[in-house]
Tab-separated table of C-alpha atoms in Angstrom:
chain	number	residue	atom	x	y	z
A	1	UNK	CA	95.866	102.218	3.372
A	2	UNK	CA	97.976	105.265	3.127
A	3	UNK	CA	100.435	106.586	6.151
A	4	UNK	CA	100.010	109.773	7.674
A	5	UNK	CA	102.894	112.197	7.027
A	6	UNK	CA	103.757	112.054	10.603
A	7	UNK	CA	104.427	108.508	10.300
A	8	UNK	CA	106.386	108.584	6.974
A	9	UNK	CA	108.484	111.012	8.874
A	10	UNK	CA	109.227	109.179	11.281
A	11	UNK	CA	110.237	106.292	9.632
A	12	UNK	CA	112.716	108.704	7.408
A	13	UNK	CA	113.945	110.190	10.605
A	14	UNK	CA	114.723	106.680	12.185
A	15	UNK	CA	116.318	105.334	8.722
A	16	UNK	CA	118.694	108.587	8.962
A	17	UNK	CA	119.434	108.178	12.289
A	18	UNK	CA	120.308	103.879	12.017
A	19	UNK	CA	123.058	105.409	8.812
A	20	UNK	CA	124.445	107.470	11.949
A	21	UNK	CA	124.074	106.406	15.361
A	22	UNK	CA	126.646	103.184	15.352
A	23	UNK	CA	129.079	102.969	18.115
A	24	UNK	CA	126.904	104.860	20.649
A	25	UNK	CA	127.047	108.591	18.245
A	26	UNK	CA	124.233	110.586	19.111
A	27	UNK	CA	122.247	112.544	16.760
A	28	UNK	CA	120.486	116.222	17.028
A	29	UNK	CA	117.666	117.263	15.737
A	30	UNK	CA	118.589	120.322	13.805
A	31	UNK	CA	121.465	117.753	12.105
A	32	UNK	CA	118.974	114.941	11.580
A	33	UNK	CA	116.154	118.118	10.014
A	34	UNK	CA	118.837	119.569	7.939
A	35	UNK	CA	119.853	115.787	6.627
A	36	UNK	CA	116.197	114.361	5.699
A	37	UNK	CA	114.590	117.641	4.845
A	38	UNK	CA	111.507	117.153	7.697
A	39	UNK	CA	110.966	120.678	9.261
A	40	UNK	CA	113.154	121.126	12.944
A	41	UNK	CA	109.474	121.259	14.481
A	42	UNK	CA	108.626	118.396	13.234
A	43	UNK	CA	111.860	116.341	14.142
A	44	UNK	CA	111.444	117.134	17.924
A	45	UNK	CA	107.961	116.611	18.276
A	46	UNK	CA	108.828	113.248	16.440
A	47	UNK	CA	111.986	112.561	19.100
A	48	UNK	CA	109.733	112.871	21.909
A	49	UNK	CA	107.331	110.384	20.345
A	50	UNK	CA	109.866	108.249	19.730
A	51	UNK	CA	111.386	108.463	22.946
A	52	UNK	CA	108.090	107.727	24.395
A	53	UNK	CA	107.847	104.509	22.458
A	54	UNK	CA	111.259	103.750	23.617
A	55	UNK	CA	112.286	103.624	20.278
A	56	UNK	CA	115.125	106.356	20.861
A	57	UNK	CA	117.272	107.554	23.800
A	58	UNK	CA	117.265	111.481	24.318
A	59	UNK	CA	119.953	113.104	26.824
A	60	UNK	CA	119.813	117.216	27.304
A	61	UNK	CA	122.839	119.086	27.871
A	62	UNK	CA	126.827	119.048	26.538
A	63	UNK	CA	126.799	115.874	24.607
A	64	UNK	CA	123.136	115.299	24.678
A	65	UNK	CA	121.652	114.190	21.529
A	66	UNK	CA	119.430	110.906	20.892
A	67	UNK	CA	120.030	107.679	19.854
A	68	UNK	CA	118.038	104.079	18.750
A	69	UNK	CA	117.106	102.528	22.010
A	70	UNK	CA	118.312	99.277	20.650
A	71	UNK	CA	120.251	97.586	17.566
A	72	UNK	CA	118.225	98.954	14.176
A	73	UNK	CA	117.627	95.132	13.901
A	74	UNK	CA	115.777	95.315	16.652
A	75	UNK	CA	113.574	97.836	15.352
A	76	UNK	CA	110.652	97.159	12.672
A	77	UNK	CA	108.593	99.432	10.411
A	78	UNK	CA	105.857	98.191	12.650
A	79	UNK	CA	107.425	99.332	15.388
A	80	UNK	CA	107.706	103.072	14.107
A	81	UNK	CA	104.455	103.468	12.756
A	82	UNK	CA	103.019	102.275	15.905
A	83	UNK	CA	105.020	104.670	17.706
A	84	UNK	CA	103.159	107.686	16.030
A	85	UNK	CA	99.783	106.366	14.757
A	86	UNK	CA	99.106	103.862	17.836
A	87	UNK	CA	98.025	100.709	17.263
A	88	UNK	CA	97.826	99.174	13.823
A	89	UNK	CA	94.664	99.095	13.177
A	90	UNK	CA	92.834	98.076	9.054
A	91	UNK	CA	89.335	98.744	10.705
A	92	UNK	CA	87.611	99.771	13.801
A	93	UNK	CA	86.464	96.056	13.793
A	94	UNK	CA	90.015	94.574	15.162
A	95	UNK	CA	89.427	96.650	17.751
A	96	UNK	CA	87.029	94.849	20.250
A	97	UNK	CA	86.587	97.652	22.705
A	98	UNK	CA	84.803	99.562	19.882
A	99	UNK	CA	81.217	98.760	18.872
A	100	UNK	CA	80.519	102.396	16.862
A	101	UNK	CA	79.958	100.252	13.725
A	102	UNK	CA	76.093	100.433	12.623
A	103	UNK	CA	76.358	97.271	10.705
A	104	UNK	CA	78.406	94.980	13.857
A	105	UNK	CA	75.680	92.954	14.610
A	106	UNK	CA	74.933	91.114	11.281
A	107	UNK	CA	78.602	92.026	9.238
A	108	UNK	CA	79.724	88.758	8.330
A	109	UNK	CA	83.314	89.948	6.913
A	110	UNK	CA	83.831	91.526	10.265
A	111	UNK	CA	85.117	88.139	11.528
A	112	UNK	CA	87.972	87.846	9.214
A	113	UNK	CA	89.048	91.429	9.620
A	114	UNK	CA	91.745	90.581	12.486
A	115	UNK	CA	93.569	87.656	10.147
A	116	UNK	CA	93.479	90.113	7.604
A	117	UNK	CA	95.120	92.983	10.087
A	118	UNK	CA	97.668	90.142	11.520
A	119	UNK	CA	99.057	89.735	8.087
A	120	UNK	CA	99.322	93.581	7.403
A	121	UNK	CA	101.336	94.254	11.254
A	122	UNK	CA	103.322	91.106	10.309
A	123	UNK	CA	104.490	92.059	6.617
A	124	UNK	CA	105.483	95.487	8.467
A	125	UNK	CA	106.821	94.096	11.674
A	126	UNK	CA	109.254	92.332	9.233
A	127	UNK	CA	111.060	95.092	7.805
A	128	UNK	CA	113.632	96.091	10.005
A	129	UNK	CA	115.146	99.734	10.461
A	130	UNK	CA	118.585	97.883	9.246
A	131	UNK	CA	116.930	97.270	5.648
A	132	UNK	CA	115.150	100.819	5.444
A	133	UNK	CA	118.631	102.395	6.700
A	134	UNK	CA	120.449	100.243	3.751
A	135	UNK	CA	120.725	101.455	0.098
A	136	UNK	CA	117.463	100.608	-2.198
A	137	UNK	CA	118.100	97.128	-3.451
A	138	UNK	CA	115.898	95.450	-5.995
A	139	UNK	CA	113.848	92.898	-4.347
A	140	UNK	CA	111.237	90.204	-6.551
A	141	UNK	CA	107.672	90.183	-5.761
A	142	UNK	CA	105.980	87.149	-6.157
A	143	UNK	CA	102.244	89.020	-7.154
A	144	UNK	CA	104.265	91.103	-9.736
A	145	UNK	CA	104.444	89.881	-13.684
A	146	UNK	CA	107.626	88.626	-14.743
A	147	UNK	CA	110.425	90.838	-15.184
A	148	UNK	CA	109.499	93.505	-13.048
A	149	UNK	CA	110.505	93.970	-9.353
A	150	UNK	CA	109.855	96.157	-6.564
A	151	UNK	CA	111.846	98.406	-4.950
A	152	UNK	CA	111.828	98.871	-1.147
């Protein structure tokens, strides 16, 4: 499962803006494109995405800006990519409105596809925008061999 770009973006974007936004400060978009390196383009048609999701808070004018909707706790990595991508989704299979698979009828994994796609939006729903905003800190992984560790 890879991310689209969009979606890594955002995520950046709403990491930079968690370091900057406490005590009400409001971001721009040139400040926040300048700060992670994702083109100005790219930052507002993220904003408004975000916005949409009611992820972020955007005011025009003097002192406009945007800010996170609510506390970066509040806010998962599920959250952000589901802001941009839309639902999480491992298959068209967890998706019961779809039938455009030829092999539906007889697929006998098809079943388990939606515990499988739980446990992905849950391991993602529990990262919160506080951790991604924080300095990379070493964290152990149970599946990895000893002595080695994964960074998030």
């Amino acid at each position: 499962m890879r991310l689209s770009s969009l979606a890594d973006y955002a995520v950046v974007m709403m990491a930079a803006a968690a370091r900057h936004c406490g005590a009400g400060a409001r971001l721009n978009a040139t400040l926040l494109a300048e700060e992670t390196g994702v083109p100005l383009p790219t930052v507002q048609k993220l904003v408004s995405r975000l916005s949409s999701a009611g992820l972020i808070e955007s005011s025009r004018g003097a002192g406009g800006g945007f800010r996170l909707a609510r506390p970066a706790a509040a806010i998962s990595l599920a959250d952000i990519i589901e802001a941009v991508e839309g639902p999480i989704a491992m298959t068209a299979c967890v998706d019961d409105a779809r039938h455009d698979c030829a092999m539906e009828e007889g697929c006998r994994v098809r079943p388990h596809w939606g515990a499988v796609n739980g446990v992905v939006r849950e391991a993602l729903a529990s990262i919160s925008l506080t951790r991604l905003a924080s300095p990379v800190a070493a964290v152990p992984v149970a599946s990895l061999s000893s002595g080695q560790e994964a960074r998030l």
